[in-house]
Coordinates of C-alpha atoms and ligand atoms in Angstrom, one line a residue:
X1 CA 13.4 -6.7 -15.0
X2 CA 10.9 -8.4 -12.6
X3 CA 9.6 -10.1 -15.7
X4 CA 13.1 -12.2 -16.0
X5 CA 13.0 -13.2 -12.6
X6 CA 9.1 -14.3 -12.8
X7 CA 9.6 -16.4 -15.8
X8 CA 12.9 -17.5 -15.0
X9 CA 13.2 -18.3 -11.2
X10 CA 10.4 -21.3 -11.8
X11 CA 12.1 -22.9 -14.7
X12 CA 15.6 -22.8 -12.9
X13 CA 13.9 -24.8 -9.8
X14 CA 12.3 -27.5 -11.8
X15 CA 15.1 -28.0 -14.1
X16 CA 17.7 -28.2 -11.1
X17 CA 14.9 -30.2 -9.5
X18 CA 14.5 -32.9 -12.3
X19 CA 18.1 -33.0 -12.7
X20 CA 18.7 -33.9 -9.1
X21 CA 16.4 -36.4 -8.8
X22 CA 17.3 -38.1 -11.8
X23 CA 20.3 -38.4 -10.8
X24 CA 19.9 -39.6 -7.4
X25 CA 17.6 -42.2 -8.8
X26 CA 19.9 -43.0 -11.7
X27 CA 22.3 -43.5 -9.0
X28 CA 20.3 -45.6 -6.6
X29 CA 18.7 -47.7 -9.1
X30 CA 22.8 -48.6 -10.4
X31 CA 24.1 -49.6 -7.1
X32 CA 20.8 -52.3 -6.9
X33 CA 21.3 -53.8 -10.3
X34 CA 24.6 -53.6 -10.5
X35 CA 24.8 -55.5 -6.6
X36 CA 22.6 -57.5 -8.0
X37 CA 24.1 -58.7 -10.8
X38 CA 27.2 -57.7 -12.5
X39 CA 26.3 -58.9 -15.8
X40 CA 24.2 -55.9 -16.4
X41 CA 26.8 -53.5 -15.8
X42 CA 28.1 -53.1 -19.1
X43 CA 24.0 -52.4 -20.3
X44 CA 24.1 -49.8 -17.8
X45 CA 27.3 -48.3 -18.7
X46 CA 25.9 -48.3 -22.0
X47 CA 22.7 -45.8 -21.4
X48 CA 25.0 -43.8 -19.2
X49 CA 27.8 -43.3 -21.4
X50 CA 24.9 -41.5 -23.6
X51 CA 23.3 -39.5 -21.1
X52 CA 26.6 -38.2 -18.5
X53 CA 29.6 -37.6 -17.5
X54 CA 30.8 -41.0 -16.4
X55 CA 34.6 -41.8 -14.7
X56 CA 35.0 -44.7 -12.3
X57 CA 37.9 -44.8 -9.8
X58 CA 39.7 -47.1 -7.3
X59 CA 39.3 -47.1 -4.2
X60 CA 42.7 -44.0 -3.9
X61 CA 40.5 -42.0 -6.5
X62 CA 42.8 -43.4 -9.4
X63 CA 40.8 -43.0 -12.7
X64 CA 40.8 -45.9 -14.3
X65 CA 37.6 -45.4 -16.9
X66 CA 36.5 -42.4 -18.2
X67 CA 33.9 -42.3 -21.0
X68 CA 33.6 -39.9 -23.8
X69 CA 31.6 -37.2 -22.4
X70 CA 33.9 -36.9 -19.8
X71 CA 37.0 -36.4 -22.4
X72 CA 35.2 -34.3 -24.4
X73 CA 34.3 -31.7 -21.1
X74 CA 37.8 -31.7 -19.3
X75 CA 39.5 -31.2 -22.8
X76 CA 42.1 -33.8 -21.7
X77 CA 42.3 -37.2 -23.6
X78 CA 41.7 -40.7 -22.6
X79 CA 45.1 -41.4 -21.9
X80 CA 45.9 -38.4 -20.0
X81 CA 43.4 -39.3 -17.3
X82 CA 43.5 -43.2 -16.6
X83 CA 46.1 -43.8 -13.9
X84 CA 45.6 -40.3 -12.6
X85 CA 44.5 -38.7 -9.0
X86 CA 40.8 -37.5 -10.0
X87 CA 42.0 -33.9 -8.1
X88 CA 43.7 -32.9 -11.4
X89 CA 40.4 -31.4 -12.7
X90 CA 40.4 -29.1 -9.1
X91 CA 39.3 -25.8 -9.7
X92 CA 40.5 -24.9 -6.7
X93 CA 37.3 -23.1 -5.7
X94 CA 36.0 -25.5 -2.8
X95 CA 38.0 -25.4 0.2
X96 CA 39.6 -29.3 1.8
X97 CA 36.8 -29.4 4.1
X98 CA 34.6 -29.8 0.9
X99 CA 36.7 -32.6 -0.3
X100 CA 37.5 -34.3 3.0
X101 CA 33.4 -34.5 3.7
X102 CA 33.1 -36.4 0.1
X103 CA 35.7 -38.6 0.9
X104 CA 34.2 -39.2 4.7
X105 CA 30.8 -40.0 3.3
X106 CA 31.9 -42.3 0.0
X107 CA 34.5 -44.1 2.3
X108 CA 32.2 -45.1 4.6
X109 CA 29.9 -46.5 1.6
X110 CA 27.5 -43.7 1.5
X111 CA 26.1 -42.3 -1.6
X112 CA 27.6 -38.3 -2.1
X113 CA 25.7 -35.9 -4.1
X114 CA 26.5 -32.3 -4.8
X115 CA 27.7 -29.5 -7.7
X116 CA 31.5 -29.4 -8.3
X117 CA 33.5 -27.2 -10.5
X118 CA 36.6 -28.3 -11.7
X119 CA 38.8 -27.2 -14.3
X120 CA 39.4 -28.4 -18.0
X121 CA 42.4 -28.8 -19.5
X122 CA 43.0 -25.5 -21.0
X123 CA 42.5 -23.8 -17.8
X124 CA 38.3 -23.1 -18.0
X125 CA 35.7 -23.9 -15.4
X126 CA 32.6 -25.9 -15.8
X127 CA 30.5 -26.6 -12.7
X128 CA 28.9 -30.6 -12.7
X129 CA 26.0 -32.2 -10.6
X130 CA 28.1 -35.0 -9.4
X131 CA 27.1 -38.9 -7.6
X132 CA 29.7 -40.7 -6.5
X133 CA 28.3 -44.0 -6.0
X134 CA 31.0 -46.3 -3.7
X135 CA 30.3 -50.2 -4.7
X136 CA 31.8 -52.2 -1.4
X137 CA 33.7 -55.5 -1.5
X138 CA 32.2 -58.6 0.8
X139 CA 34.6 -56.9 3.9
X140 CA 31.9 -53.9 3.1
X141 CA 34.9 -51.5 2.2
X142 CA 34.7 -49.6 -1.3
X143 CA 36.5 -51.3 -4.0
X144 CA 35.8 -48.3 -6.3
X145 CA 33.8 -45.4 -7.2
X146 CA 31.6 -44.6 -10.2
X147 CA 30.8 -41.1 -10.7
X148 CA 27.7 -39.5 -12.7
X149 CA 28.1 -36.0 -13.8
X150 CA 25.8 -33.3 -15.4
X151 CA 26.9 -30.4 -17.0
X152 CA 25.2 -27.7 -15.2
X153 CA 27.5 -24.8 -16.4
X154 CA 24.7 -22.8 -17.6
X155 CA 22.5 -23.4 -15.0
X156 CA 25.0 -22.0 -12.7
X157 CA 25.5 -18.8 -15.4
X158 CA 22.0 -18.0 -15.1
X159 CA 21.7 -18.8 -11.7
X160 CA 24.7 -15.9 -11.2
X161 CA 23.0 -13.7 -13.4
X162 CA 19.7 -14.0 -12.2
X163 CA 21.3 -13.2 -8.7
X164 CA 23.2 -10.3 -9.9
X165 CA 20.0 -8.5 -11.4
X166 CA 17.8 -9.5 -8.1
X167 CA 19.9 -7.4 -6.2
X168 CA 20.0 -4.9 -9.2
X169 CA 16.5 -5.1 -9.0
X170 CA 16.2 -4.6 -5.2
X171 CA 18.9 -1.7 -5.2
X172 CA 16.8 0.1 -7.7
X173 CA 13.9 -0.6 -5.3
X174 CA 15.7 0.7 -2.4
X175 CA 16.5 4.3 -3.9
X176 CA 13.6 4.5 -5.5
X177 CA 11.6 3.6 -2.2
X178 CA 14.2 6.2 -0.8
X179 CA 13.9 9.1 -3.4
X180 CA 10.0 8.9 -4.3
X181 CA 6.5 8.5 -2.8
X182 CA 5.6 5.7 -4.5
X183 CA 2.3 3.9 -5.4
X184 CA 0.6 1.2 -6.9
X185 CA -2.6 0.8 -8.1
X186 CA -5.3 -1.7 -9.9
X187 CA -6.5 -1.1 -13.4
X188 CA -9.2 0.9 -12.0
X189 CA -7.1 3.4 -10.3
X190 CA -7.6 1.2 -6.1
X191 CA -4.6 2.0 -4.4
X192 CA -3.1 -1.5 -3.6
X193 CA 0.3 -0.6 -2.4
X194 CA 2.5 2.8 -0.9
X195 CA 5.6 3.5 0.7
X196 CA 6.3 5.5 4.1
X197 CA 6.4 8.3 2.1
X198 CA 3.6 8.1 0.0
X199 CA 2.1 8.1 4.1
X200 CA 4.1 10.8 5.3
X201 CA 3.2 13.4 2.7
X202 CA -0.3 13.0 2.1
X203 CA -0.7 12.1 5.7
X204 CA -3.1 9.3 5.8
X205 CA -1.9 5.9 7.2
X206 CA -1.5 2.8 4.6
X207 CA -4.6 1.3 6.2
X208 CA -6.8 4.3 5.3
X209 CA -5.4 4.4 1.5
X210 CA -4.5 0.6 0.3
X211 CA -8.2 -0.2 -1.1
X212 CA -9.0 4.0 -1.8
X213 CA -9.5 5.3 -5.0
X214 CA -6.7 7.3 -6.1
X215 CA -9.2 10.4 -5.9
X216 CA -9.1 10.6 -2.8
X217 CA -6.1 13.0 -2.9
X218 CA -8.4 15.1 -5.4
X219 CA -7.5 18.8 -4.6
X220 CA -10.1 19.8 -7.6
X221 CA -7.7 22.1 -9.5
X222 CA -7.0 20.1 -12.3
X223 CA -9.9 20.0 -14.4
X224 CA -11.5 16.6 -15.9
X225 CA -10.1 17.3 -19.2
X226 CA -6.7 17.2 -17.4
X227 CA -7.4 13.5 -15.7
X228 CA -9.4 12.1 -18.9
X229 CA -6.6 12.7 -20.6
X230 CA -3.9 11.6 -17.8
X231 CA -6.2 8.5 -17.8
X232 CA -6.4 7.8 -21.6
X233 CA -2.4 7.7 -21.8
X234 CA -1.7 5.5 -19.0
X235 CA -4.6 3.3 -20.3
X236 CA -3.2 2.5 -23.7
X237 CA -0.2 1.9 -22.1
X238 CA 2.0 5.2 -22.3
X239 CA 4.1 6.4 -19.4
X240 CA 2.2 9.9 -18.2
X241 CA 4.3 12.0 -16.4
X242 CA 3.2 16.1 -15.1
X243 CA 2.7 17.9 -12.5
X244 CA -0.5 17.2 -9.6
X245 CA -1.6 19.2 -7.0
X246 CA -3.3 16.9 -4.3
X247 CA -4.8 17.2 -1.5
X248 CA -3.2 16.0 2.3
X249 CA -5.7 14.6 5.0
X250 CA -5.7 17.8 6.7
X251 CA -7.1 19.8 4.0
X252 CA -3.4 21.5 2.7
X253 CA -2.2 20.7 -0.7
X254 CA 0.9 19.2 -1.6
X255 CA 2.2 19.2 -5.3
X256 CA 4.2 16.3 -7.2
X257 CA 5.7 15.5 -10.0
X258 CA 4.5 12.6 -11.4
X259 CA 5.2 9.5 -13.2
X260 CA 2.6 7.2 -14.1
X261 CA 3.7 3.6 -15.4
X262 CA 1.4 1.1 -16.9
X263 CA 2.1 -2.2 -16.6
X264 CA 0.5 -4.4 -19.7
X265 CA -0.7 -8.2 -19.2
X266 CA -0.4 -11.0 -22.4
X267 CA -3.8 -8.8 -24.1
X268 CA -1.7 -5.5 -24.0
X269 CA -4.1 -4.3 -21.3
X270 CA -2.9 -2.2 -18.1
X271 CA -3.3 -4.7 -14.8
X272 CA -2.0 -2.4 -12.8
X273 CA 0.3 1.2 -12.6
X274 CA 3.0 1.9 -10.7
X275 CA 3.3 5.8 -9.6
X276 CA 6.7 7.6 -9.2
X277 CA 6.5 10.7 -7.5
X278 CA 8.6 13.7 -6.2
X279 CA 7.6 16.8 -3.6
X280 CA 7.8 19.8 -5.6
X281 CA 5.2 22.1 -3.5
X282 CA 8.6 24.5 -2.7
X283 CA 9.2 24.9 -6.2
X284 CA 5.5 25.5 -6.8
X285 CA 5.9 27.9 -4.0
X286 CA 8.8 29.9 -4.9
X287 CA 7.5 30.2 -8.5
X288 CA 4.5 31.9 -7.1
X289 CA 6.7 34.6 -5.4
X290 CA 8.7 34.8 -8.6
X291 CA 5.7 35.7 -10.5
X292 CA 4.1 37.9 -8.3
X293 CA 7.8 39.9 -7.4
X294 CA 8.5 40.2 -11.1
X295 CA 5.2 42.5 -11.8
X296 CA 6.3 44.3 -8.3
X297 CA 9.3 45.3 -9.5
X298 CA 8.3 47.0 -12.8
X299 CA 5.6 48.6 -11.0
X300 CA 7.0 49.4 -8.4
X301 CA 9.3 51.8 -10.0
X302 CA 6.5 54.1 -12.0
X303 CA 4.4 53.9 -9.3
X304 CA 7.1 55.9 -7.1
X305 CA 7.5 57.8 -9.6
X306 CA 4.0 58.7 -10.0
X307 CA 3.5 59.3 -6.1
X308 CA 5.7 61.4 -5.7
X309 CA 4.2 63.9 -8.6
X310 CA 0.6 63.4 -7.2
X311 CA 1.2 64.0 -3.2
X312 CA 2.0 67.8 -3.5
X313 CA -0.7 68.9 -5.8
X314 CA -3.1 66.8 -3.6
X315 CA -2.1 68.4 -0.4
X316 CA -2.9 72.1 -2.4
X317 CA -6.1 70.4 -3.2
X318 CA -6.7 69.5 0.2
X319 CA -5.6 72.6 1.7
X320 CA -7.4 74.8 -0.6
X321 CA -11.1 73.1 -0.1
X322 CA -10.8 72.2 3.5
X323 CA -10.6 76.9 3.0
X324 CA -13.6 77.3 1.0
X325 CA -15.5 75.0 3.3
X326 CA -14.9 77.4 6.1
X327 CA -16.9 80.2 4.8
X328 CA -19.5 77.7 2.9
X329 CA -23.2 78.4 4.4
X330 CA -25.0 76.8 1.7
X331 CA -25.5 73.2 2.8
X332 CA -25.5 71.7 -0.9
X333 CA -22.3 73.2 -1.5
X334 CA -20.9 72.3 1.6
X335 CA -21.9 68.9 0.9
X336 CA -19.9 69.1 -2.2
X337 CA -16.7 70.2 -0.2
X338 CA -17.0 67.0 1.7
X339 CA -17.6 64.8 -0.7
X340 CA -14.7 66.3 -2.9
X341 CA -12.8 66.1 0.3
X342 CA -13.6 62.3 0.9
X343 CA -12.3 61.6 -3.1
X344 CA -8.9 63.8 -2.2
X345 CA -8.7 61.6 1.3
X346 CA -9.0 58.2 -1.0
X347 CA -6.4 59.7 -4.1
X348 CA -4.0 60.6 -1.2
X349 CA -4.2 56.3 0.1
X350 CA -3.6 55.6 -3.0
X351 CA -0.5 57.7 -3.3
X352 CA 0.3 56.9 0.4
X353 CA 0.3 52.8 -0.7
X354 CA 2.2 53.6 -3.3
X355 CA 5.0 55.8 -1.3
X356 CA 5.6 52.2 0.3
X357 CA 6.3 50.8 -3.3
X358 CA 9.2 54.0 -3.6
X359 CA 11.4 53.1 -1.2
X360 CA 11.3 48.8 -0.4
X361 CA 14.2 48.4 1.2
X362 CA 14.5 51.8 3.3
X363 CA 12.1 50.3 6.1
X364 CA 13.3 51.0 9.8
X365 CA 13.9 48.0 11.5
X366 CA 13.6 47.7 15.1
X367 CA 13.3 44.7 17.9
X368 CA 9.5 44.6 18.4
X369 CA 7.3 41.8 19.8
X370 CA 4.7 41.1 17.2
X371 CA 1.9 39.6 19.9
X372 CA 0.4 43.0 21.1
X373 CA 0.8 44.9 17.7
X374 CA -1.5 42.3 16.3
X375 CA -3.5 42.6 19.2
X376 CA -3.4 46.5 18.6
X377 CA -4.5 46.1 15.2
X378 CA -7.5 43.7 16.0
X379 CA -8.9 45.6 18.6
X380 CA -8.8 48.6 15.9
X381 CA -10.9 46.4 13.6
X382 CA -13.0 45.0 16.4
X383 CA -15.8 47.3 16.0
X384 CA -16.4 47.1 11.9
X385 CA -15.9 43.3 12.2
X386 CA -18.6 43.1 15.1
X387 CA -20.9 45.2 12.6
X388 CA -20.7 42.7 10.0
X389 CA -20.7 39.4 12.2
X390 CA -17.3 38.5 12.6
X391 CA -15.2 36.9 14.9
X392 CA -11.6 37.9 14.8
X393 CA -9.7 35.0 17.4
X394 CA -5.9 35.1 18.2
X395 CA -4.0 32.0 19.0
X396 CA -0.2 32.4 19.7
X397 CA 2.4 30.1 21.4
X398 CA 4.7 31.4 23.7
X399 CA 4.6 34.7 25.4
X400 CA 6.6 37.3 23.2
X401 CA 7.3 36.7 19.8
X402 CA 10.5 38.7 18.7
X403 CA 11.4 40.1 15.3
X404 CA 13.2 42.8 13.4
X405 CA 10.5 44.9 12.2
X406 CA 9.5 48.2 11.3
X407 CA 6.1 48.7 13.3
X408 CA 3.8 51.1 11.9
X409 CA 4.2 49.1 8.0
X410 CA 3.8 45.6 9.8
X411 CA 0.4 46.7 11.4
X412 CA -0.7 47.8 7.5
X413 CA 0.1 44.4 6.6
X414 CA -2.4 43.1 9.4
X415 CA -4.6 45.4 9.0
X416 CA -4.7 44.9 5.0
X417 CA -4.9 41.3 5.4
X418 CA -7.5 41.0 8.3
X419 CA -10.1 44.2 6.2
X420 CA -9.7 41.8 3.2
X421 CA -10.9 38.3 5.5
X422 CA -13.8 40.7 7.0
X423 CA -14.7 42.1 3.4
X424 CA -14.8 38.2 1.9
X425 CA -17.5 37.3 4.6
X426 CA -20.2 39.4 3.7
X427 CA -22.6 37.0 5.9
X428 CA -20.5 36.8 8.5
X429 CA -17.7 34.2 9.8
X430 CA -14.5 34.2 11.3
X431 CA -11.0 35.3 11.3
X432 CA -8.7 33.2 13.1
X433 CA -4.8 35.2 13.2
X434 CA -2.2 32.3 14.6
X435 CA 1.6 33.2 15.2
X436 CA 4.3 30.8 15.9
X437 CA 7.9 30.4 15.9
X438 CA 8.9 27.7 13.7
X439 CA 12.6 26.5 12.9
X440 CA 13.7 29.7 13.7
X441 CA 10.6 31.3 11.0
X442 CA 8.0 33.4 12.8
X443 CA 5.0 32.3 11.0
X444 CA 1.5 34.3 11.1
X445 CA -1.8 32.8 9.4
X446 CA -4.4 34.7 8.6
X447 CA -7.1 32.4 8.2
X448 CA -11.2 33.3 7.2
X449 CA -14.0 31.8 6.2
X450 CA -15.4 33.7 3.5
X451 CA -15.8 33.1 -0.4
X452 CA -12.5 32.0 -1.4
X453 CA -10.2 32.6 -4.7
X454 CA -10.7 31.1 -7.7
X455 CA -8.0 29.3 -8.8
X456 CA -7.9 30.9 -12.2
X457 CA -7.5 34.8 -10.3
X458 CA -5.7 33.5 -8.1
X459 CA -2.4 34.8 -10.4
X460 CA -4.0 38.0 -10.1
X461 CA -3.6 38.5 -6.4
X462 CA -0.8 40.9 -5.7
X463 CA -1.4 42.6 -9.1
X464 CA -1.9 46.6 -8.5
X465 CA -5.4 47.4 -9.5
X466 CA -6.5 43.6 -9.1
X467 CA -10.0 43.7 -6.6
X468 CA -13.0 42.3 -7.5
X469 CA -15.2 45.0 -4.7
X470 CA -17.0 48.1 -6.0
X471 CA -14.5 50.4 -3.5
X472 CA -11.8 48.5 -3.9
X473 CA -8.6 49.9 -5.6
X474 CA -6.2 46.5 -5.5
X475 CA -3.4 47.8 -3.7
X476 CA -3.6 46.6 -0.9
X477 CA -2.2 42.9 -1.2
X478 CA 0.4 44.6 -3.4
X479 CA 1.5 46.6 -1.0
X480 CA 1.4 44.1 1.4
X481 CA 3.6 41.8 -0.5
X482 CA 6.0 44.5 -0.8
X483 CA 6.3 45.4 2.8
X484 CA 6.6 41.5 3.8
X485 CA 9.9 41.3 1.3
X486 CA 11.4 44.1 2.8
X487 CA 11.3 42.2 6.1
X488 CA 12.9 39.4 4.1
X489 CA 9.6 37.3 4.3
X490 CA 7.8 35.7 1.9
X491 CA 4.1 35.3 1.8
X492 CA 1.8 31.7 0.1
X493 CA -1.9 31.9 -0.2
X494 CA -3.9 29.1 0.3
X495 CA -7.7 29.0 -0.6
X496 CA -10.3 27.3 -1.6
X497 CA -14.0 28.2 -3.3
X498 CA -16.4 29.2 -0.6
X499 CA -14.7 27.6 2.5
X500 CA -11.7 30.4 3.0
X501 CA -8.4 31.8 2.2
X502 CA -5.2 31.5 4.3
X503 CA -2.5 34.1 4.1
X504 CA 0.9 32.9 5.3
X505 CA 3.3 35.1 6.6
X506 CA 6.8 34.0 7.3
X507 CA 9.5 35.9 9.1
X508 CA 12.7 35.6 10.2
X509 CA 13.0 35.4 14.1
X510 CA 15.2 37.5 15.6
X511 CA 16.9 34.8 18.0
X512 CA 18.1 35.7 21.3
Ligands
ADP1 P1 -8.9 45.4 -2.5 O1 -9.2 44.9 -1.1 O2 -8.9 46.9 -2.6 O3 -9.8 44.8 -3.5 P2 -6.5 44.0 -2.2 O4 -5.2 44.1 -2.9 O5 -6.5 44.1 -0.8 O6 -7.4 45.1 -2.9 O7 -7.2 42.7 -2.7 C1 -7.2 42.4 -4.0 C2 -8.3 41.3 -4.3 O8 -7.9 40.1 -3.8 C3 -9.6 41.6 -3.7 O9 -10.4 42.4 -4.4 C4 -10.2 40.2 -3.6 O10 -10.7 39.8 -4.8 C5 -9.0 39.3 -3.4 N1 -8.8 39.0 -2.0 C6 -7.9 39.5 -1.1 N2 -8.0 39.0 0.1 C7 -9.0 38.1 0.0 C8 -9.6 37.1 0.9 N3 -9.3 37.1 2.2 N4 -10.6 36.3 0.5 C9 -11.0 36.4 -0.8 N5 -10.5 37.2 -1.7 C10 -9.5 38.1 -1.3
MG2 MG1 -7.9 45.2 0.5

């Protein structure tokens, strides 16, 4: 479409140009030689009955000549038009004003110039560059008029058209500039252009990003393959479109859908690409959840199932050794006890985790503010984190922070979430816990510093019997997960290789 209007809009100019000035020369150059001399006015009627549309009337607007071209446009003949009023080709389109200014300017001798349309005989319009050239009698008063028309129909077609699809174009431009984050860029992938909210979701200002490489919203997920191969299309002139994770100025990720079009100069070569694209990071988001709640639910069910059979044998187990141990003297054996003992103790937090899984729903919810129960369950961990070099902070707005919640499962979530950030730093770090109340969502980040996920395990996470440590057992997340939901929260991960992992937590508020 913008190609129309590039070739076109120049072509319209100069041809409306050259006819103008023609014609006001024609016109000028006339009135002198025919002033002049009067013999040469049938020569110049001559040239002019070949080139226009030629009618001369007296001074009342009478026709009394018309010329061929004329006849053949209006569709009347000859003799219909001599001895007429000239306003029986009005079209009606140009209000009296428009008529009574002609007539001012030729009555008082002046030259008039301008585009008329008038109607032809059977009814249809043509439009016509019109001169009306007044030749004056000694008293200076016009004797008659000679008029030089140009059939400029299909310039006026085109010029309709050519307004009609500009403002096609600049609707389509305005929803799309609406509706997408959009972006241009050179061949070589320099951002040259953006719209507000190509700004407002990736956070940087069009100063910092007209002259950046598109890179620079790199969030390193996608591999190179991935880009070579977005590159290769877009290059030999293909539309790409898929989905990109990129990466905001302030470190979060954002994903799109995104269109990639190529736009191809005379050698078939990409000069620059226009990029179309659409937020779909709750999509992403809620597809994550999907995923991980769909394994939850399958397991879940065996997994009660299974608890239940364990727990009463283990607490026989339990009961029965903590007895021998009693009368134990030998230190080897007792020893043993322990150690058998400690194994019973981790079987029975297993089963415990997995008595959460049994019953999701049946959690007892109770008004609670969360501030001091995640103060209770740092100071708990304050002691193991200080052994291994970590710095657990708490940042919270307000001073309570009220929910529905059933207490003693909420401080496993914490606690789950903040052992895991301590057990990712083996060298030490922090652990920064922030709580909030956002559009009516409390919202608690759990944020470390340690080793990261990799993308590719990052599926994984929530998957019972996932862990990557020697004494892991992978239920914790799982478990977590499962406790969040039946709060009606939700939980998104964020995390990158060797700077840190963010666990989200959001919660309904219970509103005063
Ligand atoms: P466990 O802690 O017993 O391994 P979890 O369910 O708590 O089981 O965690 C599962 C796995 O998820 C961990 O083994 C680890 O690989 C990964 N993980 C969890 N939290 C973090 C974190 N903060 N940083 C890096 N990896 C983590
Ligand atoms: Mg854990």
């Amino acid at each position: 479409m913008s190609a129309i209007i590039e070739s076109f809009n120049p072509i319209l100019l100069f041809a409306g140009t050259v006819i103008l000035s023609g014609l006001i020369m024609s016109g000028i150059l006339i009135r002198k030689r025919l002033e002049a001399s009067n013999t040469h006015l049938h020569d110049v009627q001559a040239a002019l009955d070949e080139s226009s549309i030629v009618a001369i009337t007296d001074p009342k607007g009478i026709i009394t000549y018309v010329n061929d071209k004329f006849v053949e446009i209006s569709k009347y003949e000859e003799y219909e038009l001599l001895g007429k009023n000239h306003n029986i080709l009005n079209s009606g389109y140009h209000p009296p004003e428009f008529f009574h200014q002609l007539w001012k300017t030729i009555g008082s001798g002046e030259i008039w110039k301008g585009e008329i349309r008038n109607k032809a005989k059977d009814g249809s319009y043509y439009w016509v560059e019109t001169i009306i050239v007044p030749f004056l009698n000694k008293k200076n008063k016009p004797y008659q008029y000679v008029s030089i028309r140009t059939d400029i129909s299909a310039l006026k077609t085109a010029e309709a058209n050519l307004n009609n699809s500009l403002k096609e174009v600049n609707d389509i431009k305005f929803a799309l500039d609406q509706s997408s984050i959009i972006a241009f860029t050179d061949e070589k992938g320099i951002i040259t252009n953006v719209n507000e909210r190509f700004c407002e979701i990736s956070q940087y200002s069009r100063e910092e990003l007209i002259g950046q490489n598109h890179s620079l919203l790199n969030s390193n997920l996608h591999s190179k393959e991935f880009f070579k191969n977005l590159w290769k299309t877009i290059g030999s002139g293909e539309v790409w479109k898929g989905e990109i994770r990129n990466k905001a100025k302030d470190g979060s990720y954002y994903w799109v859908h995104t269109t990639i079009v190529p736009f191809m100069n005379a050698n078939e070569k990409p000069y620059q690409y226009l990029a179309i694209r659409n937020d779909i990071t709750e999509r992403k988001k809620t597809e994550e959840v999907l995923h991980r709640q769909d394994k939850l639910a399958a397991v879940g069910q065996l997994a009660a199932g299974v608890a239940h059979e364990i727990r009463n044998p283990l607490t026989t187990m339990k009961g029965y050794t903590e007895y021998l141990q009693l009368d134990e003297t030998n230190e080897e054996r007792q020893e043993f006890l322990s150690i058998i003992l400690d194994e019973i103790d981790r079987v029975n937090n297993i089963v415990e985790d997995f008595m959460v899984l049994a019953k999701p729903k049946a959690v007892e919810l109770e008004e609670r503010d969360i501030i001091p129960i995640i103060k209770n369950v740092i100071s708990f961990l304050e002691f193991e984190a200080r052994k291994r070099e970590v710095k657990i902070r708490f940042e919270y707005e307000g001073d309570i922070i009220q929910i529905e919640c059933d207490e003693n499962r909420l401080k496993q979530v914490f606690l789950n979430f903040i052992k895991n950030g301590i057990e990712a730093m083996p060298d030490g770090g922090d652990i920064t816990v922030r709580a909030s109340i956002v559009n009516n969502q409390v919202q608690i980040a759990i944020q470390d510093t340690g080793v990261g996920i990799p993308q590719e395990k990052l599926k994984n996470i929530g998957e019972p019997f996932f862990t990557t440590k020697k004494n892991g057992n992978g239920l914790g997340l799982m478990v977590s997960f499962k406790i969040i939901e039946s709060h009606n929260g939700k939980v998104f991960i964020e995390s990158e290789l060797n700077k840190g992992t963010t666990f989200n937590i959001v919660l309904p508020a219970k509103t005063a």
